[in-house]
Each structure stands twice: as C-alpha cells, then as structure tokens.
Amino acid sequence: FFALTICGGRSLLNFNPLLRLDGYYLLSDWLSIPNLRTRSLDYWMGHMRWFLWGAERPPSVPERRIFLVYGFMCWVFAIVFLDVIFLQFAGYFGGQFGITGLILVSMLLAYALRRVFKGFFSSEFAAMLKSRPNRLVTPNRPSGAGRFGQSQAE
C-alpha cells in the first residue's frame, strides 16, 4: 500500500503542467506551442515591466492570453512552492542551528528568488528611476512637496 501511494503521488506530480515534466510537455503539444514555459514567463515579465515600470509594451501575439495566464500561473506556483519549502527549512535550521541556520536559509531564499524574479527588474526599472523620479514615493521629500514630490502650488 505504501509503495502504491508513493508511486501514485509521483505520477500525479508528474502530470502537473506547471512543472517541466510530462504534464508540461502534454500541454505544450496539445496547444502546439513550443517552449511554452519560457515564452510565457518572458511575456508575463514583459507585461509586468510595462505595467509597473513603464517599459515598452510587449508585442501582441496570437497566443497572448495563453502566455499571460500560463506565465502568471507558473510564476505564482514558483513563489508559493519556494515559500513552502523555505518555511520548512527555516523551521528546521532555525531550531537546529539558531540564528546561523536562519541566515543560511535567508541566503538560499535570496538566491532562489533571483531566478523567480529574473527579468522583472530589467534595465527599464533603472531608466524609470532616472527619468521619472516623481514616480517613486520617498519619505525624505522636500518641505512643501506634495504626495509624489510635486509642489503643492502646482
């Protein structure tokens, strides 16, 4: 019974289309879209850069809805999966090694999140900060400045 449960669970995990296993390749073949995950995540990140940082809007493609939905789902799945894993690591290493274990887990989390947010902070983010400083809300604005650093007299 135990072996059957393990094999059945692994088979279900294998058919998850959000992981690059059999389920992903079945979905990619069914939709007839090669490199579905890579293209979806790139398209999703392009839209997020456009929406948040004012980058150039990604070009419209016929599969845009599929790319946006699948890219969003993959991105959220990766964040939730990392969250669950690292909360377990933090509990174990924090209990076993104290603050040293928590620092180690924090370093691992920072490394893993760099991959999840790859493409999120591209050059458009730096350009937005340089060209539109009023878009960034800072606590040290000059006296008489309005909500976004604009003069209240305007």
JSON list of C-alpha atoms in Angstrom, two decimals:
[
{"chain": "A", "resi": 1, "resn": "PHE", "atom": "CA", "xyz": [0.00, 0.00, 0.00]},
{"chain": "A", "resi": 2, "resn": "PHE", "atom": "CA", "xyz": [2.80, 2.41, 0.93]},
{"chain": "A", "resi": 3, "resn": "ALA", "atom": "CA", "xyz": [4.68, 1.84, -2.34]},
{"chain": "A", "resi": 4, "resn": "LEU", "atom": "CA", "xyz": [1.46, 2.23, -4.33]},
{"chain": "A", "resi": 5, "resn": "THR", "atom": "CA", "xyz": [0.72, 5.54, -2.60]},
{"chain": "A", "resi": 6, "resn": "ILE", "atom": "CA", "xyz": [4.20, 6.87, -3.31]},
{"chain": "A", "resi": 7, "resn": "CYS", "atom": "CA", "xyz": [4.06, 5.83, -6.98]},
{"chain": "A", "resi": 8, "resn": "GLY", "atom": "CA", "xyz": [0.57, 7.28, -7.40]},
{"chain": "A", "resi": 9, "resn": "GLY", "atom": "CA", "xyz": [1.61, 10.57, -5.82]},
{"chain": "A", "resi": 10, "resn": "ARG", "atom": "CA", "xyz": [4.67, 10.81, -8.05]},
{"chain": "A", "resi": 11, "resn": "SER", "atom": "CA", "xyz": [2.51, 10.10, -11.11]},
{"chain": "A", "resi": 12, "resn": "LEU", "atom": "CA", "xyz": [0.13, 12.91, -10.19]},
{"chain": "A", "resi": 13, "resn": "LEU", "atom": "CA", "xyz": [3.07, 15.24, -9.63]},
{"chain": "A", "resi": 14, "resn": "ASN", "atom": "CA", "xyz": [4.45, 14.18, -12.99]},
{"chain": "A", "resi": 15, "resn": "PHE", "atom": "CA", "xyz": [1.26, 15.40, -14.71]},
{"chain": "A", "resi": 16, "resn": "ASN", "atom": "CA", "xyz": [1.40, 18.88, -13.16]},
{"chain": "A", "resi": 17, "resn": "PRO", "atom": "CA", "xyz": [1.70, 21.23, -16.17]},
{"chain": "A", "resi": 18, "resn": "LEU", "atom": "CA", "xyz": [3.40, 23.91, -14.05]},
{"chain": "A", "resi": 19, "resn": "LEU", "atom": "CA", "xyz": [6.49, 21.73, -13.62]},
{"chain": "A", "resi": 20, "resn": "ARG", "atom": "CA", "xyz": [8.66, 20.87, -16.57]},
{"chain": "A", "resi": 21, "resn": "LEU", "atom": "CA", "xyz": [7.69, 17.21, -16.51]},
{"chain": "A", "resi": 22, "resn": "ASP", "atom": "CA", "xyz": [5.27, 15.10, -18.56]},
{"chain": "A", "resi": 23, "resn": "GLY", "atom": "CA", "xyz": [2.26, 17.33, -17.88]},
{"chain": "A", "resi": 24, "resn": "TYR", "atom": "CA", "xyz": [4.06, 20.36, -19.26]},
{"chain": "A", "resi": 25, "resn": "TYR", "atom": "CA", "xyz": [5.03, 18.57, -22.45]},
{"chain": "A", "resi": 26, "resn": "LEU", "atom": "CA", "xyz": [1.48, 17.22, -22.88]},
{"chain": "A", "resi": 27, "resn": "LEU", "atom": "CA", "xyz": [0.06, 20.74, -22.54]},
{"chain": "A", "resi": 28, "resn": "SER", "atom": "CA", "xyz": [2.68, 22.22, -24.84]},
{"chain": "A", "resi": 29, "resn": "ASP", "atom": "CA", "xyz": [1.96, 19.59, -27.51]},
{"chain": "A", "resi": 30, "resn": "TRP", "atom": "CA", "xyz": [-1.81, 19.94, -27.09]},
{"chain": "A", "resi": 31, "resn": "LEU", "atom": "CA", "xyz": [-1.60, 23.74, -27.56]},
{"chain": "A", "resi": 32, "resn": "SER", "atom": "CA", "xyz": [1.03, 23.32, -30.32]},
{"chain": "A", "resi": 33, "resn": "ILE", "atom": "CA", "xyz": [3.26, 25.94, -28.68]},
{"chain": "A", "resi": 34, "resn": "PRO", "atom": "CA", "xyz": [6.94, 25.01, -28.41]},
{"chain": "A", "resi": 35, "resn": "ASN", "atom": "CA", "xyz": [8.86, 26.42, -25.41]},
{"chain": "A", "resi": 36, "resn": "LEU", "atom": "CA", "xyz": [5.58, 27.31, -23.71]},
{"chain": "A", "resi": 37, "resn": "ARG", "atom": "CA", "xyz": [7.05, 27.94, -20.26]},
{"chain": "A", "resi": 38, "resn": "THR", "atom": "CA", "xyz": [9.95, 30.13, -21.41]},
{"chain": "A", "resi": 39, "resn": "ARG", "atom": "CA", "xyz": [7.83, 32.16, -23.81]},
{"chain": "A", "resi": 40, "resn": "SER", "atom": "CA", "xyz": [5.01, 32.54, -21.26]},
{"chain": "A", "resi": 41, "resn": "LEU", "atom": "CA", "xyz": [7.30, 33.70, -18.47]},
{"chain": "A", "resi": 42, "resn": "ASP", "atom": "CA", "xyz": [9.07, 36.15, -20.80]},
{"chain": "A", "resi": 43, "resn": "TYR", "atom": "CA", "xyz": [5.72, 37.54, -21.97]},
{"chain": "A", "resi": 44, "resn": "TRP", "atom": "CA", "xyz": [4.41, 37.76, -18.39]},
{"chain": "A", "resi": 45, "resn": "MET", "atom": "CA", "xyz": [7.54, 39.55, -17.18]},
{"chain": "A", "resi": 46, "resn": "GLY", "atom": "CA", "xyz": [7.38, 41.91, -20.15]},
{"chain": "A", "resi": 47, "resn": "HIS", "atom": "CA", "xyz": [3.83, 42.85, -19.21]},
{"chain": "A", "resi": 48, "resn": "MET", "atom": "CA", "xyz": [4.80, 43.32, -15.57]},
{"chain": "A", "resi": 49, "resn": "ARG", "atom": "CA", "xyz": [7.71, 45.59, -16.57]},
{"chain": "A", "resi": 50, "resn": "TRP", "atom": "CA", "xyz": [5.34, 47.56, -18.81]},
{"chain": "A", "resi": 51, "resn": "PHE", "atom": "CA", "xyz": [2.66, 47.84, -16.10]},
{"chain": "A", "resi": 52, "resn": "LEU", "atom": "CA", "xyz": [4.96, 48.63, -13.16]},
{"chain": "A", "resi": 53, "resn": "TRP", "atom": "CA", "xyz": [7.96, 50.41, -14.60]},
{"chain": "A", "resi": 54, "resn": "GLY", "atom": "CA", "xyz": [6.68, 51.96, -17.83]},
{"chain": "A", "resi": 55, "resn": "ALA", "atom": "CA", "xyz": [8.73, 49.79, -20.17]},
{"chain": "A", "resi": 56, "resn": "GLU", "atom": "CA", "xyz": [7.78, 49.26, -23.78]},
{"chain": "A", "resi": 57, "resn": "ARG", "atom": "CA", "xyz": [4.63, 47.17, -24.10]},
{"chain": "A", "resi": 58, "resn": "PRO", "atom": "CA", "xyz": [5.34, 43.62, -25.33]},
{"chain": "A", "resi": 59, "resn": "PRO", "atom": "CA", "xyz": [4.24, 42.99, -28.91]},
{"chain": "A", "resi": 60, "resn": "SER", "atom": "CA", "xyz": [0.84, 41.42, -29.33]},
{"chain": "A", "resi": 61, "resn": "VAL", "atom": "CA", "xyz": [0.98, 37.77, -30.34]},
{"chain": "A", "resi": 62, "resn": "PRO", "atom": "CA", "xyz": [-1.90, 35.41, -31.16]},
{"chain": "A", "resi": 63, "resn": "GLU", "atom": "CA", "xyz": [-1.18, 33.32, -28.04]},
{"chain": "A", "resi": 64, "resn": "ARG", "atom": "CA", "xyz": [-1.10, 36.33, -25.69]},
{"chain": "A", "resi": 65, "resn": "ARG", "atom": "CA", "xyz": [-3.91, 35.11, -23.42]},
{"chain": "A", "resi": 66, "resn": "ILE", "atom": "CA", "xyz": [-2.33, 31.68, -23.08]},
{"chain": "A", "resi": 67, "resn": "PHE", "atom": "CA", "xyz": [1.08, 33.25, -22.41]},
{"chain": "A", "resi": 68, "resn": "LEU", "atom": "CA", "xyz": [-0.30, 35.64, -19.78]},
{"chain": "A", "resi": 69, "resn": "VAL", "atom": "CA", "xyz": [-2.37, 33.04, -17.93]},
{"chain": "A", "resi": 70, "resn": "TYR", "atom": "CA", "xyz": [0.25, 30.28, -18.05]},
{"chain": "A", "resi": 71, "resn": "GLY", "atom": "CA", "xyz": [3.09, 32.70, -17.25]},
{"chain": "A", "resi": 72, "resn": "PHE", "atom": "CA", "xyz": [1.20, 34.08, -14.25]},
{"chain": "A", "resi": 73, "resn": "MET", "atom": "CA", "xyz": [0.34, 30.57, -13.02]},
{"chain": "A", "resi": 74, "resn": "CYS", "atom": "CA", "xyz": [3.95, 29.37, -13.33]},
{"chain": "A", "resi": 75, "resn": "TRP", "atom": "CA", "xyz": [5.25, 32.47, -11.57]},
{"chain": "A", "resi": 76, "resn": "VAL", "atom": "CA", "xyz": [2.79, 32.18, -8.67]},
{"chain": "A", "resi": 77, "resn": "PHE", "atom": "CA", "xyz": [3.39, 28.43, -8.40]},
{"chain": "A", "resi": 78, "resn": "ALA", "atom": "CA", "xyz": [7.15, 29.01, -8.15]},
{"chain": "A", "resi": 79, "resn": "ILE", "atom": "CA", "xyz": [6.72, 31.64, -5.43]},
{"chain": "A", "resi": 80, "resn": "VAL", "atom": "CA", "xyz": [4.31, 29.51, -3.38]},
{"chain": "A", "resi": 81, "resn": "PHE", "atom": "CA", "xyz": [6.45, 26.39, -3.82]},
{"chain": "A", "resi": 82, "resn": "LEU", "atom": "CA", "xyz": [9.58, 28.26, -2.68]},
{"chain": "A", "resi": 83, "resn": "ASP", "atom": "CA", "xyz": [7.67, 29.76, 0.23]},
{"chain": "A", "resi": 84, "resn": "VAL", "atom": "CA", "xyz": [6.53, 26.37, 1.49]},
{"chain": "A", "resi": 85, "resn": "ILE", "atom": "CA", "xyz": [9.98, 24.81, 1.07]},
{"chain": "A", "resi": 86, "resn": "PHE", "atom": "CA", "xyz": [11.83, 27.66, 2.74]},
{"chain": "A", "resi": 87, "resn": "LEU", "atom": "CA", "xyz": [9.39, 27.92, 5.63]},
{"chain": "A", "resi": 88, "resn": "GLN", "atom": "CA", "xyz": [10.11, 24.25, 6.34]},
{"chain": "A", "resi": 89, "resn": "PHE", "atom": "CA", "xyz": [13.86, 24.88, 6.02]},
{"chain": "A", "resi": 90, "resn": "ALA", "atom": "CA", "xyz": [13.65, 27.90, 8.33]},
{"chain": "A", "resi": 91, "resn": "GLY", "atom": "CA", "xyz": [11.79, 25.90, 10.96]},
{"chain": "A", "resi": 92, "resn": "TYR", "atom": "CA", "xyz": [14.27, 23.05, 10.86]},
{"chain": "A", "resi": 93, "resn": "PHE", "atom": "CA", "xyz": [17.53, 25.00, 10.53]},
{"chain": "A", "resi": 94, "resn": "GLY", "atom": "CA", "xyz": [16.36, 27.72, 12.92]},
{"chain": "A", "resi": 95, "resn": "GLY", "atom": "CA", "xyz": [15.58, 25.07, 15.54]},
{"chain": "A", "resi": 96, "resn": "GLN", "atom": "CA", "xyz": [18.82, 23.16, 14.98]},
{"chain": "A", "resi": 97, "resn": "PHE", "atom": "CA", "xyz": [21.33, 25.98, 14.42]},
{"chain": "A", "resi": 98, "resn": "GLY", "atom": "CA", "xyz": [19.62, 29.13, 15.70]},
{"chain": "A", "resi": 99, "resn": "ILE", "atom": "CA", "xyz": [20.40, 32.44, 14.02]},
{"chain": "A", "resi": 100, "resn": "THR", "atom": "CA", "xyz": [23.15, 30.84, 11.91]},
{"chain": "A", "resi": 101, "resn": "GLY", "atom": "CA", "xyz": [20.62, 28.46, 10.37]},
{"chain": "A", "resi": 102, "resn": "LEU", "atom": "CA", "xyz": [18.18, 31.31, 9.67]},
{"chain": "A", "resi": 103, "resn": "ILE", "atom": "CA", "xyz": [20.93, 33.32, 7.96]},
{"chain": "A", "resi": 104, "resn": "LEU", "atom": "CA", "xyz": [21.80, 30.31, 5.81]},
{"chain": "A", "resi": 105, "resn": "VAL", "atom": "CA", "xyz": [18.15, 29.80, 4.85]},
{"chain": "A", "resi": 106, "resn": "SER", "atom": "CA", "xyz": [17.79, 33.53, 4.07]},
{"chain": "A", "resi": 107, "resn": "MET", "atom": "CA", "xyz": [20.81, 33.36, 1.75]},
{"chain": "A", "resi": 108, "resn": "LEU", "atom": "CA", "xyz": [19.34, 30.32, -0.03]},
{"chain": "A", "resi": 109, "resn": "LEU", "atom": "CA", "xyz": [15.99, 32.09, -0.39]},
{"chain": "A", "resi": 110, "resn": "ALA", "atom": "CA", "xyz": [17.62, 35.21, -1.83]},
{"chain": "A", "resi": 111, "resn": "TYR", "atom": "CA", "xyz": [19.45, 33.07, -4.39]},
{"chain": "A", "resi": 112, "resn": "ALA", "atom": "CA", "xyz": [16.28, 31.19, -5.35]},
{"chain": "A", "resi": 113, "resn": "LEU", "atom": "CA", "xyz": [14.16, 34.35, -5.63]},
{"chain": "A", "resi": 114, "resn": "ARG", "atom": "CA", "xyz": [16.70, 35.87, -8.04]},
{"chain": "A", "resi": 115, "resn": "ARG", "atom": "CA", "xyz": [15.68, 33.19, -10.53]},
{"chain": "A", "resi": 116, "resn": "VAL", "atom": "CA", "xyz": [11.95, 33.67, -9.92]},
{"chain": "A", "resi": 117, "resn": "PHE", "atom": "CA", "xyz": [12.18, 37.42, -10.47]},
{"chain": "A", "resi": 118, "resn": "LYS", "atom": "CA", "xyz": [14.60, 37.14, -13.39]},
{"chain": "A", "resi": 119, "resn": "GLY", "atom": "CA", "xyz": [13.53, 39.69, -16.00]},
{"chain": "A", "resi": 120, "resn": "PHE", "atom": "CA", "xyz": [11.36, 41.59, -13.53]},
{"chain": "A", "resi": 121, "resn": "PHE", "atom": "CA", "xyz": [13.89, 44.32, -12.81]},
{"chain": "A", "resi": 122, "resn": "SER", "atom": "CA", "xyz": [15.43, 44.76, -16.24]},
{"chain": "A", "resi": 123, "resn": "SER", "atom": "CA", "xyz": [17.01, 47.96, -17.44]},
{"chain": "A", "resi": 124, "resn": "GLU", "atom": "CA", "xyz": [13.59, 49.65, -17.64]},
{"chain": "A", "resi": 125, "resn": "PHE", "atom": "CA", "xyz": [13.47, 49.81, -13.84]},
{"chain": "A", "resi": 126, "resn": "ALA", "atom": "CA", "xyz": [16.70, 51.81, -13.63]},
{"chain": "A", "resi": 127, "resn": "ALA", "atom": "CA", "xyz": [15.60, 54.01, -16.55]},
{"chain": "A", "resi": 128, "resn": "MET", "atom": "CA", "xyz": [12.27, 54.69, -14.83]},
{"chain": "A", "resi": 129, "resn": "LEU", "atom": "CA", "xyz": [14.02, 55.75, -11.63]},
{"chain": "A", "resi": 130, "resn": "LYS", "atom": "CA", "xyz": [16.33, 58.12, -13.53]},
{"chain": "A", "resi": 131, "resn": "SER", "atom": "CA", "xyz": [13.81, 59.64, -15.93]},
{"chain": "A", "resi": 132, "resn": "ARG", "atom": "CA", "xyz": [10.77, 59.87, -13.64]},
{"chain": "A", "resi": 133, "resn": "PRO", "atom": "CA", "xyz": [11.90, 60.47, -10.07]},
{"chain": "A", "resi": 134, "resn": "ASN", "atom": "CA", "xyz": [8.41, 61.65, -9.09]},
{"chain": "A", "resi": 135, "resn": "ARG", "atom": "CA", "xyz": [7.04, 58.16, -9.68]},
{"chain": "A", "resi": 136, "resn": "LEU", "atom": "CA", "xyz": [8.98, 56.86, -6.67]},
{"chain": "A", "resi": 137, "resn": "VAL", "atom": "CA", "xyz": [7.49, 57.84, -3.31]},
{"chain": "A", "resi": 138, "resn": "THR", "atom": "CA", "xyz": [10.23, 58.64, -0.82]},
{"chain": "A", "resi": 139, "resn": "PRO", "atom": "CA", "xyz": [9.90, 59.62, 2.83]},
{"chain": "A", "resi": 140, "resn": "ASN", "atom": "CA", "xyz": [12.58, 62.38, 2.54]},
{"chain": "A", "resi": 141, "resn": "ARG", "atom": "CA", "xyz": [10.82, 64.74, 0.15]},
{"chain": "A", "resi": 142, "resn": "PRO", "atom": "CA", "xyz": [11.43, 68.49, 0.49]},
{"chain": "A", "resi": 143, "resn": "SER", "atom": "CA", "xyz": [9.08, 70.56, 2.61]},
{"chain": "A", "resi": 144, "resn": "GLY", "atom": "CA", "xyz": [6.12, 71.84, 0.65]},
{"chain": "A", "resi": 145, "resn": "ALA", "atom": "CA", "xyz": [6.23, 68.82, -1.64]},
{"chain": "A", "resi": 146, "resn": "GLY", "atom": "CA", "xyz": [3.04, 67.02, -2.42]},
{"chain": "A", "resi": 147, "resn": "ARG", "atom": "CA", "xyz": [2.28, 63.34, -2.43]},
{"chain": "A", "resi": 148, "resn": "PHE", "atom": "CA", "xyz": [4.65, 62.34, -5.24]},
{"chain": "A", "resi": 149, "resn": "GLY", "atom": "CA", "xyz": [7.29, 65.01, -4.73]},
{"chain": "A", "resi": 150, "resn": "GLN", "atom": "CA", "xyz": [5.34, 67.63, -6.71]},
{"chain": "A", "resi": 151, "resn": "SER", "atom": "CA", "xyz": [4.97, 71.12, -5.41]},
{"chain": "A", "resi": 152, "resn": "GLN", "atom": "CA", "xyz": [1.61, 71.79, -3.77]},
{"chain": "A", "resi": 153, "resn": "ALA", "atom": "CA", "xyz": [1.44, 75.15, -5.57]},
{"chain": "A", "resi": 154, "resn": "GLU", "atom": "CA", "xyz": [1.05, 73.40, -8.95]}
]
